[in-house]
């Protein structure tokens, strides 16, 4: 088996995006991230300030989502979300591709949407969620090529909210499309330690999951994301 470039915990974006998440749930998420030294927590923007306060003296990053989960908000709306998130302390942004524009073959809009978001993010990290469950293999490759042209930092598989998550097959397509020029995040449906390792071996640089604790302990993650 291919050796991991770093410890498994540092691949994990410890995630809680369900709409009913409470402030106490988020505080527990942050404490778990500190205990296991995860790469980041990934939360809805309402919680960014709280997470930043809890994690400010650690190297656990604060990630939030933009245009989530449909991607169909305007570029201006996404940029406004990014600006507020950065002001509140986010250091990574996971933005949803405009899937409607992409399916309409309006590739100029898709590229410009990503470029505007990257400009707003600046030197922070921008990940673009492709929602691979809604795309065929050819479309996944094309979306990766557009993201590469827009010079974003990561392509990411899924929101976990639209009928499917990451697969090894999808990661292979994404890796072939972006090579070593961009990073890849596998998210949604990563249930076990072996699932995570399988994704990493074929090209994933991050794993987005609500079951990070279970995965690093070698237990099954029964949560949906």
Coordinates of C-alpha atoms in Angstrom, one line a residue:
X1 CA 0.0 0.0 0.0
X2 CA 1.2 3.5 -0.8
X3 CA 2.5 5.3 2.2
X4 CA 0.5 8.4 3.3
X5 CA 2.3 11.7 3.0
X6 CA 1.2 12.6 6.6
X7 CA -0.7 11.2 9.5
X8 CA -4.4 10.4 8.6
X9 CA -5.8 12.9 11.0
X10 CA -4.1 15.8 9.0
X11 CA -6.1 14.8 5.9
X12 CA -9.4 15.3 7.7
X13 CA -11.8 18.3 7.5
X14 CA -14.0 17.5 10.5
X15 CA -17.4 18.5 9.2
X16 CA -20.8 19.4 10.6
X17 CA -23.1 21.1 8.1
X18 CA -26.5 19.7 9.1
X19 CA -29.2 22.4 9.5
X20 CA -30.1 21.4 13.0
X21 CA -26.6 21.6 14.4
X22 CA -26.6 23.6 17.7
X23 CA -23.9 25.8 19.1
X24 CA -23.0 23.0 21.6
X25 CA -22.6 20.6 18.7
X26 CA -20.2 22.9 17.0
X27 CA -18.2 23.4 20.2
X28 CA -17.9 19.7 20.6
X29 CA -16.8 19.5 16.9
X30 CA -14.0 21.9 17.7
X31 CA -12.9 20.1 20.8
X32 CA -12.7 16.9 18.8
X33 CA -10.7 18.6 16.1
X34 CA -8.3 19.9 18.8
X35 CA -8.0 16.5 20.5
X36 CA -7.2 14.7 17.2
X37 CA -5.4 17.6 15.5
X38 CA -7.5 17.5 12.3
X39 CA -6.7 19.7 9.3
X40 CA -9.8 21.8 9.8
X41 CA -13.4 22.1 10.9
X42 CA -15.9 22.7 8.2
X43 CA -19.1 24.5 9.3
X44 CA -21.8 26.8 8.1
X45 CA -20.9 30.4 8.2
X46 CA -23.0 31.3 11.2
X47 CA -20.6 29.3 13.3
X48 CA -17.3 30.7 11.9
X49 CA -16.7 33.3 14.7
X50 CA -17.3 30.7 17.4
X51 CA -14.9 28.2 15.8
X52 CA -12.3 30.9 15.2
X53 CA -12.4 31.8 18.9
X54 CA -12.0 28.2 20.0
X55 CA -9.3 27.3 17.5
X56 CA -7.3 30.5 17.2
X57 CA -4.3 29.2 19.2
X58 CA -4.1 25.9 17.3
X59 CA -3.2 24.9 13.8
X60 CA -6.7 23.5 13.1
X61 CA -8.1 25.7 10.3
X62 CA -11.6 27.1 10.1
X63 CA -13.4 26.2 6.8
X64 CA -16.9 27.3 5.7
X65 CA -19.2 26.7 2.8
X66 CA -20.4 29.3 0.2
X67 CA -23.3 29.0 -2.2
X68 CA -24.2 25.8 -0.3
X69 CA -25.6 23.3 -1.2
X70 CA -26.9 24.2 -4.6
X71 CA -24.3 26.5 -6.1
X72 CA -27.0 28.5 -7.9
X73 CA -26.5 31.8 -6.0
X74 CA -25.0 34.7 -8.0
X75 CA -21.3 35.4 -8.0
X76 CA -22.0 38.6 -6.2
X77 CA -23.8 36.7 -3.4
X78 CA -20.9 34.2 -3.1
X79 CA -18.3 37.0 -3.0
X80 CA -20.4 38.7 -0.2
X81 CA -20.5 35.4 1.7
X82 CA -16.7 35.0 1.3
X83 CA -16.0 38.5 2.5
X84 CA -18.1 38.0 5.7
X85 CA -16.6 34.6 6.4
X86 CA -13.0 35.9 6.1
X87 CA -13.9 38.8 8.3
X88 CA -15.2 36.3 10.9
X89 CA -12.0 34.3 10.8
X90 CA -12.4 31.6 8.1
X91 CA -9.2 30.5 6.4
X92 CA -10.6 28.1 3.9
X93 CA -13.7 28.4 1.7
X94 CA -15.6 25.5 0.1
X95 CA -17.7 27.0 -2.7
X96 CA -20.2 25.1 -4.8
X97 CA -19.8 25.2 -8.5
X98 CA -22.7 26.8 -10.3
X99 CA -24.1 23.5 -11.5
X100 CA -27.0 25.0 -13.3
X101 CA -24.7 27.2 -15.4
X102 CA -22.4 24.2 -16.0
X103 CA -25.3 22.0 -17.1
X104 CA -26.3 24.8 -19.5
X105 CA -22.8 24.8 -21.0
X106 CA -22.3 28.4 -19.9
X107 CA -18.7 27.8 -19.2
X108 CA -17.7 31.4 -19.3
X109 CA -20.0 32.1 -16.4
X110 CA -18.7 29.1 -14.5
X111 CA -15.1 30.1 -14.9
X112 CA -15.8 33.8 -14.0
X113 CA -17.8 32.7 -11.0
X114 CA -14.8 30.7 -9.7
X115 CA -12.4 33.5 -10.6
X116 CA -14.4 36.1 -8.7
X117 CA -14.5 33.9 -5.7
X118 CA -10.8 33.2 -5.8
X119 CA -10.1 36.9 -6.1
X120 CA -12.2 37.5 -3.0
X121 CA -10.4 34.7 -1.1
X122 CA -7.0 36.1 -2.0
X123 CA -4.2 34.1 -0.4
X124 CA -6.6 31.8 1.6
X125 CA -7.7 28.4 0.2
X126 CA -10.6 28.1 -2.2
X127 CA -12.1 24.6 -2.8
X128 CA -14.7 24.2 -5.5
X129 CA -17.4 21.6 -5.0
X130 CA -18.3 19.9 -8.3
X131 CA -21.1 17.7 -7.0
X132 CA -19.9 14.7 -8.8
X133 CA -23.1 12.7 -8.1
X134 CA -24.9 15.0 -10.6
X135 CA -22.2 14.8 -13.3
X136 CA -21.1 12.0 -15.7
X137 CA -17.4 11.2 -16.1
X138 CA -17.0 13.6 -19.1
X139 CA -18.6 16.4 -17.1
X140 CA -16.4 15.8 -14.1
X141 CA -13.3 16.1 -16.3
X142 CA -14.6 19.3 -17.9
X143 CA -15.5 20.8 -14.5
X144 CA -11.9 20.1 -13.3
X145 CA -10.5 21.7 -16.4
X146 CA -12.5 24.8 -15.8
X147 CA -11.5 25.0 -12.1
X148 CA -7.9 24.6 -13.2
X149 CA -8.3 27.4 -15.7
X150 CA -9.8 29.6 -12.9
X151 CA -6.7 28.8 -10.7
X152 CA -8.6 27.6 -7.6
X153 CA -6.8 25.6 -5.0
X154 CA -8.8 22.5 -4.7
X155 CA -11.6 20.6 -6.5
X156 CA -13.9 18.8 -4.2
X157 CA -16.3 15.9 -4.9
X158 CA -19.6 16.6 -3.1
X159 CA -21.7 18.6 -0.7
X160 CA -23.1 15.3 0.7
X161 CA -26.6 16.8 0.3
X162 CA -27.4 15.9 -3.3
X163 CA -27.7 12.2 -3.6
X164 CA -24.2 10.8 -3.4
X165 CA -20.7 11.3 -2.2
X166 CA -17.1 10.6 -3.1
X167 CA -16.0 7.5 -4.9
X168 CA -12.6 6.2 -5.8
X169 CA -13.6 6.3 -9.5
X170 CA -14.4 10.0 -9.3
X171 CA -11.1 10.8 -7.5
X172 CA -9.2 9.0 -10.3
X173 CA -11.0 11.1 -12.9
X174 CA -10.3 14.3 -11.0
X175 CA -6.6 13.4 -10.4
X176 CA -6.1 12.7 -14.1
X177 CA -7.6 16.0 -15.0
X178 CA -5.8 18.3 -12.6
X179 CA -2.5 16.3 -12.0
X180 CA -0.3 17.9 -9.5
X181 CA -1.5 21.5 -10.3
X182 CA -4.4 21.4 -7.8
X183 CA -5.4 19.5 -4.7
X184 CA -8.4 17.2 -4.4
X185 CA -10.9 16.9 -1.5
X186 CA -13.1 13.7 -1.2
X187 CA -16.3 14.4 0.7
X188 CA -19.5 12.6 1.4
X189 CA -19.9 8.9 2.1
X190 CA -16.4 8.3 3.5
X191 CA -17.4 5.8 6.1
X192 CA -14.3 3.9 7.3
X193 CA -10.6 4.3 7.8
X194 CA -10.1 2.1 4.7
X195 CA -12.4 4.3 2.7
X196 CA -10.3 7.3 3.6
X197 CA -7.0 5.6 2.8
X198 CA -8.4 4.4 -0.6
X199 CA -9.3 7.9 -1.5
X200 CA -5.9 9.3 -0.5
X201 CA -4.0 6.6 -2.4
X202 CA -5.6 7.5 -5.7
X203 CA -5.2 11.3 -5.2
X204 CA -7.2 12.9 -2.4
X205 CA -5.4 15.5 -0.4
X206 CA -8.2 16.1 2.1
X207 CA -11.1 14.0 3.4
X208 CA -14.3 15.8 4.3
X209 CA -16.3 13.8 6.8
X210 CA -18.5 14.1 9.9
X211 CA -17.0 10.9 11.2
X212 CA -13.4 11.9 11.5
X213 CA -13.1 10.6 15.1
X214 CA -14.5 7.2 14.1
X215 CA -12.2 7.0 11.1
X216 CA -9.0 7.8 12.9
X217 CA -10.0 5.3 15.6
X218 CA -10.7 2.6 12.9
X219 CA -14.4 2.6 13.7
X220 CA -17.3 2.8 11.2
X221 CA -18.8 6.2 10.6
X222 CA -22.6 5.9 10.5
X223 CA -23.2 9.5 9.8
X224 CA -24.5 10.5 6.4
X225 CA -21.7 13.0 5.4

